[in-house]
Amino acid sequence: MLNIESNWLNMRLLDDLSMQNTLIHRIDPRIKILISLAFVIIVTSFSKYEITGLLPLFFYPITLMSIGNIPSTLLLKRLLIISPFILFVGVFNPIFDRTPLLDVGFISISGGWISFISITVKLTLTAAAALLLVATTGINPICAAMHRLGCPKPLVVQLSFMYRYLHVLLEEFIKTVTAYQLRSPNGKGVQYRAWGSLLGQLLLRTYARAKTIYDAMLCRGFDGRITLLYTKNLQNHDRIYLAYWLFFFILCRAVNIPKLMGKLLLGGL
Amino acid sequence: MQNNVIAVKDIQYIYPDGTHALKGVSFKINYGESVAIVGSNGSGKTTLLSHFNGIYLPSSGTVHIGEHSINPNTLSHIRRTVGMVFQNPDDQLFMPTVYDDVAFGPTNLGLSQTEVELRTTTALKTVGAWELKDRPPYRLSGGQKRAASIAAVLAMEPSILAMDEPTAFIDPLTRRQLINLLKSFKQTKIIATHDLDMALDLCERTILLQSGSILADGPTVKIFRDKKLLEKGRLEQPLSMQGCPICSK
Amino acid sequence: MHMADALISPVVGGAMWAATAGLASFASKKVQTNIDSHKVPLMGVLGAFVFAAQMINFTIPGTGSSGHLGGGILLAILLGPHAAFLTIASILAVQALFFADGGLLALGCNIFNMGFLPCYIAYPFIFKPLTDQKPSRRRIIIGSVAAAVAGLQLGAFGVVMQTLFSGISELPFLSFLLLMQPIHLAIGIVEGIITAVVISFIYQTAPEILTKTALNKPLDNIPIKPVLVAFFIAALVIGSTLSWFASSNPDGLEWSITETSGQEALQATTEIHGFFADLQEKLAFLPDYNFKSSSAVEAPAAAIEESKESAWPAVDRGTSTAGIVGSLITLLLAYLSGKALQYAGKS
């Protein structure tokens, strides 16, 4: 399957998931955006050697996946795909940082390995936050929420339009590239001599489409301004959701919960 | 009501690349008529249709909608009167959800929130797309998109409907539903189409175009009976008028 | 070249977000006032075009590998810098949300590296001067390649700097630089050629598109200098001041103070550090650096040496076992809660 095709199907899947109607899906999109950002800030604020303190934060993505009915395979697959570059950078940590930091029995683990594991944990958490945001909210509510949160309108309109036509264009591209591959020598990428004309033709068709859309907009009275319609206001359950997670995140940051639990447990024994 | 006459007088249209698409076309359409514009590919159907609401302005000649001639000053008024349904619904449904799309027109007309809601709801219910209102357009089937794009135009409450190949891209049952729906519309209808069976069903008058000129303009049944004329226009008789392929009667 | 959240600190992420937000406001205003309304759908559709085109493999002749289109320069040519910037921002946002390609916090960095640098620096200062006089095919090719290479080199440098300032990765500056720059040189050349070839094709088949674009029009007066200056000041202030106080090696400050003024001043600075240590504990949002222990007050010179050794006692060896036990319990609880919630949801 073409790379572009599997990416497109992936987007459609997230799109499908975002249209469910669970408790999480019903929370106001603005709140979900703020919580996601808060989560990411908290995660990245941990020191580079922190591992245990980060772990309770897994409750956030796990809760979202369970209540929001998002399959965990989605996250795992994505992680597999995006991790190479980051881990490639991260793997230099054990190379450059050899200071022994941790003694587990008779094994001494260097700071570099600790920070490498920390990076991996942080990567999992932050990637989960991003994917779960769109999986539980949907791109269009996110756009509307962004505008209400102060994002300039041209940017929001741009995002909205782009996303709307993304699927259309992806389908068109898939057809064109497939047709190309079926008649090309090695069937993998686009050969040099076709670069200009393949992409150029697709670009011209894109322009033609844009013109038609513009005509359609004019026919319905478009005068340069787009009006976005909003309906919802914040409800109590939105506020509770916000307070709950913010409290939890701050708690995790202030107190190393696993260490605490471990101490209590071992102290009690 | 006399406002809704379309008067096309000797219009020519030449594309920027030199193609002479319309070579002196004239006709008049009265209020409430259903007119089919038929012809082969390249005959000028879409070009002609695009003149009715000023997407194209003629290189020479005039187009009058009611008492207004179409020129850059009258465009916004014309576009409230003439609603255009494009061939490819994807070009017409550009907002995030179906509801947003249908509301786009009335909102641009400057109507109040209540009026916008009323028009949007009515339009969606008329075409039977009310359940689809929160869906994004790329999640709709061909027929649903077609219905939504019609609703989007209906919400402007035009008195003239211009449609470009409305039965393209949809399956037979949806097509039948669409034809029935269009039959129920009281507006003046101008439909550019290859679907001669639909034209026969829906439009009492037909204009046959050939290479940018009018080959024939008259009652649909009369034109479709004339095999030689249709051949000259590079067309065939509608399937329902051809003999039965099995018993050849 | 997308930066991930796992490698940046909130300070760097926040600073870049601030810069990007400012730029987005600026670009939005420009787009609203200057742009013809027909560009509204065009921006959206071209954004989708670049997004989709990025997924196509362009086989590089001679090598076995393939290159991709970044799109920054192409969009800047077709839409002008302001609209192109917004378009790239939207592409990166969708990539971050749908593919976790680039983090949410790092989105500010990414929009800066891959949006601001090509659109507001490479395009106006490299492409335009080269092609403005007479946009011949040759000049388009040279301009595109030069601009793409420049844009990507700057972007790669941006990544290195942001990683460095974040302090999560241990890669030394020079090593990272030597890794990133050559790779992105190659990527830049490929992107430049793809861009050039596409623009040439358009130039030959449908030149009217290009005449309507920024190719022939004079550039708006972009106040680059104020933006750059503001950004650098912000970065310096935030980066150096905060990390200065938060650093567990404040011996730079103390060392110079002891050198020049002696014990009392050192006492005072330790108090300052103590204050910030308290503040940090309370707020618990700055990175969890350690502060110098009070032993540094008694023997300044020796303490400085010692502090360099114990610079990173962030992980306390003593409680490591407790930590591991607690972690296992935490993970188990998390897993169970997930299952429980799923069950609850279904019944």
PDB file of C-alpha atoms in Angstrom, chain C residues 248 250 254 266 270 273-274 277 290-299 303-304 306-307 310 313:
ATOM      1  CA  SER C 248      22.425  23.619  39.685  1.00  0.00           C
ATOM      2  CA  PRO C 250      25.313  28.704  39.671  1.00  0.00           C
ATOM      3  CA  GLU C 254      29.186  32.695  42.766  1.00  0.00           C
ATOM      4  CA  LEU C 266      28.549  34.721  48.616  1.00  0.00           C
ATOM      5  CA  THR C 270      23.262  31.618  48.595  1.00  0.00           C
ATOM      6  CA  HIS C 273      19.462  30.700  45.611  1.00  0.00           C
ATOM      7  CA  GLY C 274      17.739  29.466  48.710  1.00  0.00           C
ATOM      8  CA  ALA C 277      14.920  26.887  45.613  1.00  0.00           C
ATOM      9  CA  ASN C 290      19.055  20.864  42.306  1.00  0.00           C
ATOM     10  CA  PHE C 291      20.464  23.824  44.099  1.00  0.00           C
ATOM     11  CA  LYS C 292      23.772  24.165  45.728  1.00  0.00           C
ATOM     12  CA  SER C 293      23.937  22.842  49.265  1.00  0.00           C
ATOM     13  CA  SER C 294      24.939  25.113  52.095  1.00  0.00           C
ATOM     14  CA  SER C 295      28.388  23.508  52.305  1.00  0.00           C
ATOM     15  CA  ALA C 296      29.405  25.780  49.473  1.00  0.00           C
ATOM     16  CA  VAL C 297      29.245  28.749  51.849  1.00  0.00           C
ATOM     17  CA  GLU C 298      32.067  27.458  54.062  1.00  0.00           C
ATOM     18  CA  ALA C 299      34.634  26.574  51.449  1.00  0.00           C
ATOM     19  CA  ALA C 303      32.738  23.712  46.947  1.00  0.00           C
ATOM     20  CA  ILE C 304      32.899  24.797  43.365  1.00  0.00           C
ATOM     21  CA  GLU C 306      32.608  19.538  44.497  1.00  0.00           C
ATOM     22  CA  SER C 307      29.536  21.088  43.028  1.00  0.00           C
ATOM     23  CA  SER C 310      27.637  16.493  42.297  1.00  0.00           C
ATOM     24  CA  PRO C 313      22.351  14.515  42.053  1.00  0.00           C
TER      25      PRO C 313
END
